[in-house]
Coordinates of C-alpha atoms in Angstrom, one line a residue:
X794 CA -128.6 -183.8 160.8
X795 CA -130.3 -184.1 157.7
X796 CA -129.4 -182.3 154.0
X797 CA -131.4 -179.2 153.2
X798 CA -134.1 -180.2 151.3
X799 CA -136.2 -177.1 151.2
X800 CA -136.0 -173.0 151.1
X801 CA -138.5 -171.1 152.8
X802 CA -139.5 -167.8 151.2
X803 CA -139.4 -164.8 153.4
X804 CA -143.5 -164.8 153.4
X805 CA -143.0 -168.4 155.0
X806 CA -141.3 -167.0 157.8
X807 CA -143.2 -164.3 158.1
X808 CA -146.6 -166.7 158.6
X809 CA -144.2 -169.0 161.2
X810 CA -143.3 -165.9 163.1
X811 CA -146.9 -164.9 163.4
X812 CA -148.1 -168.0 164.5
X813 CA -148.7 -169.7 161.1
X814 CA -151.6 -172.4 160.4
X815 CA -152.0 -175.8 161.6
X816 CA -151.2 -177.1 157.8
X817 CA -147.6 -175.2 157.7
X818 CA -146.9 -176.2 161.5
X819 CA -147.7 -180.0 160.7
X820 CA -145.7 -179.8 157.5
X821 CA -142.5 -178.6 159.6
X822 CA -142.9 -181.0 162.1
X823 CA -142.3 -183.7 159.4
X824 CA -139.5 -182.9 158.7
X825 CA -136.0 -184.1 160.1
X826 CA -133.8 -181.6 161.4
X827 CA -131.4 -179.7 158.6
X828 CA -134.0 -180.5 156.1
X829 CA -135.5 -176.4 156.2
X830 CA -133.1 -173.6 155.5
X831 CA -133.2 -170.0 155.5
X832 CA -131.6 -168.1 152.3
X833 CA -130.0 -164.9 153.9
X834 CA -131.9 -163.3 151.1
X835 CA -135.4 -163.8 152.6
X836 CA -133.6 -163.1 157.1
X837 CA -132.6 -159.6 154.9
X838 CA -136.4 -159.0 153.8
X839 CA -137.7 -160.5 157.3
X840 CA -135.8 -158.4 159.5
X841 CA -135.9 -155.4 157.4
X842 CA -139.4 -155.2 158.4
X843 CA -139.3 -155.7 161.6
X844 CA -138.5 -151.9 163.4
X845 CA -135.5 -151.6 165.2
X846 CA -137.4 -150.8 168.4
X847 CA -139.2 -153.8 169.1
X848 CA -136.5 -155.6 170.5
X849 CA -139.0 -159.0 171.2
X850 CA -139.8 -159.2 167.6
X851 CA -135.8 -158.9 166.8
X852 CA -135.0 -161.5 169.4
X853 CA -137.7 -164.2 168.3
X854 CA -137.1 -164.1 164.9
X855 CA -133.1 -164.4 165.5
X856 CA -134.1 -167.4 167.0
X857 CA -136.0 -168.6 164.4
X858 CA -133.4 -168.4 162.0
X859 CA -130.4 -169.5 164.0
X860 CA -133.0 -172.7 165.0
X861 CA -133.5 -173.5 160.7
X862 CA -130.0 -172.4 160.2
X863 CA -129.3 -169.6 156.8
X864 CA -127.8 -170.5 153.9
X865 CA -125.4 -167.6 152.6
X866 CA -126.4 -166.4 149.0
X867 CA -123.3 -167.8 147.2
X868 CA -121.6 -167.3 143.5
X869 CA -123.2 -170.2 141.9
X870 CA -126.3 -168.5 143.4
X871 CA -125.9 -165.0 141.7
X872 CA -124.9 -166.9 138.4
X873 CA -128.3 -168.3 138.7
X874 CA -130.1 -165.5 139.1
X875 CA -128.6 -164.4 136.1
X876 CA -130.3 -166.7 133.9
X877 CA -133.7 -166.7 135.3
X878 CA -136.0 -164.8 133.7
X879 CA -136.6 -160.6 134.4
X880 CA -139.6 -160.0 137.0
X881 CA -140.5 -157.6 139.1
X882 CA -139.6 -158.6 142.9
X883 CA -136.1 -159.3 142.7
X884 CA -135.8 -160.4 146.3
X885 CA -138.0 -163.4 145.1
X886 CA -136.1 -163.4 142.0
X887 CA -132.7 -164.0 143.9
X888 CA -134.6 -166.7 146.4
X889 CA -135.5 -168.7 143.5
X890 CA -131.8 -168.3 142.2
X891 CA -130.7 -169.9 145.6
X892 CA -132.9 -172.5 145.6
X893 CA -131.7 -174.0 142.0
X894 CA -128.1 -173.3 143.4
X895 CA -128.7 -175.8 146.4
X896 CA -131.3 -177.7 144.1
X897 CA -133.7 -177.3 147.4
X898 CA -137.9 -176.8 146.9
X899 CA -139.1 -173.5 147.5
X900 CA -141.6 -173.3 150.3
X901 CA -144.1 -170.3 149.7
X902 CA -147.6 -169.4 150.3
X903 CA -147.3 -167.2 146.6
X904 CA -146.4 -169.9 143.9
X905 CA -147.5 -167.4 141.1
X906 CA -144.5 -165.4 142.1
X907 CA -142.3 -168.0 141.3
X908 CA -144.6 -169.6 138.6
X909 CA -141.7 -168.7 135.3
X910 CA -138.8 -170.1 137.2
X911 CA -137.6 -173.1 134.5
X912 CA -136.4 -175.8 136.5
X913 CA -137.6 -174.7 140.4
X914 CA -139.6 -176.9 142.2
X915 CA -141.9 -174.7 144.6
X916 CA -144.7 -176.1 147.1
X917 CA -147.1 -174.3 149.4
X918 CA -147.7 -175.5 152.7
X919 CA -150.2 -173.5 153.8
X920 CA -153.2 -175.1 152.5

């Protein structure tokens, strides 16, 4: 298995989950195994928004992340996120911190939000 290599931000996984675009689907496929990861920040915002009812919804996205595998949010993550830079959205605020902690790529469809981040590499693979 492969080194991770890139972070996918929870509005990634959201697109994948609902069936994504051909772009995103062809970009994963390129990839070699262990190169995507999860940050446990971005399964917390995923699965918070998924209601505790819908027990299909629970169950594929559970697979989803135990088939990229999630990274746990680590010390030299949070002393990251201290130095980056105050915005509003602090989940994608402590994603970015990850990602410079692993030195992986973000992967997000909103590179604005991300934009001020000194140092983080960020694509979009949606287009």
């Amino acid at each position: 298995m492969a080194d991770p290599v890139y972070l996918l931000d929870s509005n990634i996984c959201i697109y994948v989950l609902e069936g994504g675009g051909s772009s995103l689907r062809d970009q994963i496929e390129r990839c070699t195994p262990g190169e995507i990861v999860i940050s446990s920040i971005s399964y917390a915002e995923v699965m918070r928004g998924i209601p505790a009812l819908e027990a299909d919804k629970i169950e594929k996205a559970e697979r989803f992340f135990d088939f990229f595998g999630v990274q746990e949010f680590s010390r030299a993550a949070a002393l990251c996120y201290r130095d980056i830079p105050f915005k509003r959205g602090s989940f994608d605020r402590l994603i970015a911190a990850h990602a410079l902690s692993l030195g992986l790529v973000v992967v997000t469809n909103n590179e604005d939000d991300f934009a001020d981040v000194p140092g983080l590499k960020v694509e979009n693979w949606t287009n």
